Tab-separated table of C-alpha atoms in Angstrom:
chain	number	residue	atom	x	y	z
T	4	UNK	CA	40.564	-24.094	-22.244
T	5	UNK	CA	42.857	-25.953	-24.615
T	6	UNK	CA	40.759	-26.593	-27.745
T	7	UNK	CA	37.898	-24.581	-29.246
T	8	UNK	CA	35.746	-26.417	-31.780
T	9	UNK	CA	34.328	-24.127	-34.441
T	10	UNK	CA	32.631	-26.636	-36.753
T	11	UNK	CA	28.861	-26.809	-37.051
T	12	UNK	CA	26.929	-29.623	-35.422
T	13	UNK	CA	26.718	-32.896	-37.384
T	14	UNK	CA	30.311	-32.609	-38.589
T	15	UNK	CA	31.424	-35.411	-36.309
T	16	UNK	CA	31.295	-33.286	-33.184
T	17	UNK	CA	30.104	-36.085	-30.900
T	18	UNK	CA	32.961	-38.311	-32.087
T	19	UNK	CA	35.385	-35.416	-31.697
T	20	UNK	CA	34.184	-34.789	-28.145
T	21	UNK	CA	34.931	-38.394	-27.250
T	22	UNK	CA	38.293	-38.264	-29.025
T	23	UNK	CA	39.370	-35.093	-27.220
T	24	UNK	CA	38.422	-36.581	-23.877
T	25	UNK	CA	40.366	-39.771	-24.629
T	26	UNK	CA	43.389	-37.597	-25.435
T	27	UNK	CA	43.185	-35.743	-22.110
T	28	UNK	CA	41.428	-32.583	-23.296
T	29	UNK	CA	38.242	-33.218	-21.362
T	30	UNK	CA	35.775	-32.574	-20.174
T	31	UNK	CA	34.608	-31.294	-23.544
T	32	UNK	CA	31.498	-29.117	-23.841
T	33	UNK	CA	28.996	-30.326	-26.446
T	34	UNK	CA	25.244	-29.811	-26.851
T	35	UNK	CA	24.756	-33.032	-24.873
T	36	UNK	CA	26.160	-31.244	-21.809
T	37	UNK	CA	23.003	-29.145	-21.630
T	38	UNK	CA	21.025	-32.271	-20.793
T	39	UNK	CA	23.580	-33.317	-18.205
T	40	UNK	CA	23.629	-29.799	-16.723
T	41	UNK	CA	20.145	-28.369	-17.416
T	42	UNK	CA	20.657	-25.451	-15.029
T	43	UNK	CA	23.153	-24.029	-17.543
T	44	UNK	CA	20.498	-23.640	-20.240
T	45	UNK	CA	19.247	-20.346	-18.774
T	46	UNK	CA	22.745	-18.830	-18.949
T	47	UNK	CA	23.206	-19.951	-22.547
T	48	UNK	CA	19.784	-18.625	-23.474
T	49	UNK	CA	20.629	-15.279	-21.910
T	50	UNK	CA	23.815	-15.189	-24.007
T	51	UNK	CA	21.847	-16.121	-27.123
T	52	UNK	CA	19.573	-13.138	-26.512
T	53	UNK	CA	22.510	-10.768	-26.306
T	54	UNK	CA	22.913	-10.605	-22.553
T	55	UNK	CA	26.261	-10.367	-20.761
T	56	UNK	CA	28.302	-13.578	-20.791
T	57	UNK	CA	30.513	-14.866	-18.009
T	58	UNK	CA	32.554	-17.463	-19.883
T	59	UNK	CA	34.197	-18.655	-16.693
T	60	UNK	CA	30.700	-19.550	-15.462
T	61	UNK	CA	29.467	-21.138	-18.672
T	62	UNK	CA	32.625	-23.059	-19.523
T	63	UNK	CA	34.421	-23.274	-16.194
T	64	UNK	CA	35.967	-26.701	-15.746
T	65	UNK	CA	35.874	-27.563	-19.449
T	66	UNK	CA	39.135	-27.977	-21.359
T	67	UNK	CA	37.596	-28.103	-24.833
T	68	UNK	CA	34.418	-27.277	-26.739
T	69	UNK	CA	32.686	-28.586	-29.841
T	70	UNK	CA	29.209	-28.249	-31.367
T	71	UNK	CA	26.468	-25.779	-30.603
T	72	UNK	CA	25.831	-23.786	-28.471
T	73	UNK	CA	29.491	-22.773	-28.107
T	74	UNK	CA	30.225	-22.715	-31.848
T	75	UNK	CA	27.760	-19.832	-32.234
T	76	UNK	CA	30.143	-17.770	-30.079
T	77	UNK	CA	33.352	-18.922	-31.756
T	78	UNK	CA	34.590	-15.391	-32.490
T	79	UNK	CA	34.315	-14.424	-28.832
T	80	UNK	CA	35.848	-17.670	-27.610
T	81	UNK	CA	38.988	-17.473	-29.722
T	82	UNK	CA	39.571	-14.029	-28.235
T	83	UNK	CA	38.757	-14.999	-24.642
T	84	UNK	CA	41.059	-18.040	-24.841
T	85	UNK	CA	43.948	-16.870	-27.054
T	86	UNK	CA	46.162	-19.863	-26.192
T	87	UNK	CA	43.561	-22.458	-27.217
T	88	UNK	CA	43.973	-24.387	-30.458
T	89	UNK	CA	41.081	-24.093	-32.920
T	90	UNK	CA	39.476	-27.147	-34.495
T	91	UNK	CA	37.223	-26.825	-37.557
T	92	UNK	CA	35.382	-30.111	-38.015
T	93	UNK	CA	34.110	-30.548	-41.572
T	94	UNK	CA	32.367	-33.062	-43.813
T	95	UNK	CA	30.990	-33.188	-47.331
T	96	UNK	CA	28.457	-30.315	-47.452
T	97	UNK	CA	25.648	-32.300	-49.062
T	98	UNK	CA	26.004	-35.144	-46.575
T	99	UNK	CA	26.202	-32.590	-43.763
T	100	UNK	CA	22.887	-31.027	-44.790
T	101	UNK	CA	21.160	-34.393	-45.080
T	102	UNK	CA	22.462	-35.412	-41.651
T	103	UNK	CA	21.257	-32.220	-39.948
T	104	UNK	CA	17.895	-32.401	-41.693
T	105	UNK	CA	17.313	-36.033	-40.706
T	106	UNK	CA	18.471	-35.676	-37.083
T	107	UNK	CA	18.535	-32.471	-35.059
T	108	UNK	CA	16.219	-30.561	-37.402
T	109	UNK	CA	13.707	-33.383	-37.194
T	110	UNK	CA	14.104	-33.598	-33.404
T	111	UNK	CA	13.293	-29.902	-32.936
T	112	UNK	CA	9.596	-30.740	-33.263
T	113	UNK	CA	9.461	-33.134	-30.305
T	114	UNK	CA	6.798	-31.950	-27.853
T	115	UNK	CA	7.644	-33.144	-24.323
T	116	UNK	CA	4.011	-32.869	-23.246
T	117	UNK	CA	2.945	-35.287	-25.973
T	118	UNK	CA	5.998	-37.511	-25.653
T	119	UNK	CA	6.181	-40.976	-24.102
T	120	UNK	CA	6.563	-41.262	-20.314
T	121	UNK	CA	10.377	-41.348	-20.217
T	122	UNK	CA	10.751	-37.903	-21.713
T	123	UNK	CA	7.843	-36.391	-19.788
T	124	UNK	CA	9.330	-37.584	-16.512
T	125	UNK	CA	12.711	-36.070	-17.334
T	126	UNK	CA	11.088	-32.709	-18.089
T	127	UNK	CA	9.096	-32.808	-14.862
T	128	UNK	CA	12.311	-33.428	-12.952
T	129	UNK	CA	14.229	-30.748	-14.836
T	130	UNK	CA	11.775	-28.121	-16.167
T	131	UNK	CA	14.756	-26.141	-17.458
T	132	UNK	CA	14.831	-28.621	-20.337
T	133	UNK	CA	11.771	-26.904	-21.778
T	134	UNK	CA	14.054	-23.994	-22.665
T	135	UNK	CA	16.500	-26.136	-24.655
T	136	UNK	CA	14.416	-25.979	-27.880
T	137	UNK	CA	14.204	-22.193	-27.434
T	138	UNK	CA	17.982	-22.035	-27.183
T	139	UNK	CA	18.502	-24.207	-30.249
T	140	UNK	CA	16.024	-22.135	-32.208
T	141	UNK	CA	17.675	-18.870	-31.145
T	142	UNK	CA	21.219	-19.994	-31.919
T	143	UNK	CA	20.827	-22.478	-34.740
T	144	UNK	CA	17.606	-22.325	-36.733
T	145	UNK	CA	17.087	-18.570	-36.509
T	146	UNK	CA	20.458	-17.290	-35.294
T	147	UNK	CA	22.610	-19.211	-37.767
T	148	UNK	CA	20.267	-20.094	-40.634
T	149	UNK	CA	17.887	-17.137	-40.442
T	150	UNK	CA	14.809	-19.346	-40.193
T	151	UNK	CA	15.584	-20.804	-43.622
T	152	UNK	CA	17.170	-24.169	-42.951
T	153	UNK	CA	14.512	-25.829	-45.132
T	154	UNK	CA	16.044	-23.918	-48.063
T	155	UNK	CA	18.846	-26.346	-48.860
T	156	UNK	CA	20.897	-23.957	-50.987
T	157	UNK	CA	20.675	-21.228	-48.364
T	158	UNK	CA	21.785	-23.594	-45.597
T	159	UNK	CA	24.688	-24.842	-47.718
T	160	UNK	CA	25.798	-21.250	-48.342
T	161	UNK	CA	25.696	-20.537	-44.605
T	162	UNK	CA	27.794	-23.647	-43.973
T	163	UNK	CA	30.352	-22.715	-46.637
T	164	UNK	CA	30.512	-19.075	-45.561
T	165	UNK	CA	31.062	-20.061	-41.930
T	166	UNK	CA	33.956	-22.343	-42.786
T	167	UNK	CA	35.463	-19.712	-45.081
T	168	UNK	CA	35.249	-17.075	-42.342
T	169	UNK	CA	36.983	-19.384	-39.869
T	170	UNK	CA	39.803	-20.051	-42.353
T	171	UNK	CA	40.187	-16.327	-43.028
T	172	UNK	CA	40.122	-15.350	-39.344
T	173	UNK	CA	42.156	-17.955	-37.466
T	174	UNK	CA	45.919	-18.046	-38.105
T	175	UNK	CA	46.898	-21.199	-39.964
T	176	UNK	CA	49.281	-22.340	-37.240
T	177	UNK	CA	46.437	-22.231	-34.703
T	178	UNK	CA	43.837	-24.021	-36.844
T	179	UNK	CA	43.206	-27.628	-37.862
T	180	UNK	CA	40.557	-28.443	-40.430
T	181	UNK	CA	39.538	-31.963	-39.514
T	182	UNK	CA	37.317	-34.686	-40.931
T	183	UNK	CA	36.730	-37.479	-38.429
T	184	UNK	CA	37.245	-39.973	-41.260
T	185	UNK	CA	40.939	-39.021	-41.049
T	186	UNK	CA	41.215	-40.686	-37.647
T	187	UNK	CA	43.764	-39.998	-34.946
T	188	UNK	CA	46.870	-38.938	-36.876
T	189	UNK	CA	46.126	-35.318	-37.849
T	190	UNK	CA	44.389	-34.567	-34.552
T	191	UNK	CA	47.192	-35.969	-32.413
T	192	UNK	CA	49.855	-34.230	-34.490
T	193	UNK	CA	48.017	-30.912	-34.139
T	194	UNK	CA	47.648	-31.288	-30.381
T	195	UNK	CA	51.143	-32.658	-29.847
T	196	UNK	CA	50.077	-35.902	-28.192
T	197	UNK	CA	50.809	-39.574	-28.813
T	198	UNK	CA	48.484	-41.795	-30.783
T	199	UNK	CA	46.217	-43.768	-28.421
T	200	UNK	CA	45.755	-47.509	-28.589
T	201	UNK	CA	41.964	-47.207	-28.891
T	202	UNK	CA	40.340	-46.927	-32.323
T	203	UNK	CA	39.042	-43.472	-33.200
T	204	UNK	CA	35.447	-43.158	-31.887
T	205	UNK	CA	32.742	-42.833	-34.535
T	206	UNK	CA	29.554	-41.977	-32.658
T	207	UNK	CA	26.077	-40.539	-33.136
T	208	UNK	CA	25.545	-41.531	-36.761
T	209	UNK	CA	22.308	-40.545	-38.463
T	210	UNK	CA	21.030	-44.117	-38.143
T	211	UNK	CA	21.769	-44.333	-34.411
T	212	UNK	CA	20.217	-40.897	-33.845
T	213	UNK	CA	17.011	-41.937	-35.584
T	214	UNK	CA	16.902	-45.170	-33.605
T	215	UNK	CA	17.000	-43.168	-30.363
T	216	UNK	CA	14.178	-40.924	-31.596
T	217	UNK	CA	12.041	-44.008	-32.113
T	218	UNK	CA	12.737	-45.686	-28.761
T	219	UNK	CA	9.462	-46.826	-27.119
T	220	UNK	CA	10.293	-45.051	-23.855
T	221	UNK	CA	10.737	-41.805	-25.702
T	222	UNK	CA	13.790	-40.146	-27.261
T	223	UNK	CA	16.809	-39.890	-25.017
T	224	UNK	CA	17.681	-36.389	-23.928
T	225	UNK	CA	21.281	-36.543	-25.187
T	226	UNK	CA	20.307	-36.388	-28.841
């Protein structure tokens, strides 16, 4: 493990995942990995409920992490992997809240049984996917926001307090606070790698997320 992402989801984590992989720090674990590896959901759910965690099992083979579910366990991960650099992805708090509210918070209500055929077929093939909303609820909506994400001011306080705790906990020489709008330069300097020729990836915008929710075949499972 070389890089531990400790920023909340919707702070450019999907773009950061792609960037880290382009720089040679992949594979990078992101929420999307749960849909690629649905058998892992049970282990994450067990961890979310306070069970014993075998990090070599959950994150074996990954060289970096961003996004939930791993960010929920950031305190444990920075101890388990003391040589890893720590990356706090950030964005304007008000825009962050709007993005979460209009994307992953909205998507939490999708019912696979009432969904279009594409999603129902995926769930039939991988019934473990039915536990993904339970995991997100346990770690994010209840575990992080105390069941009060609809309370904008409360959610913004949680966001600010999380970032403040990271800054107070992680030594400055181990931590980069990063906005994806900054592009490659600060990230490459922090990781000690050359600037790539490719433009910095900017993926999974609110608009593209909402487009995928509305696809006629049903929302894609890598939301």
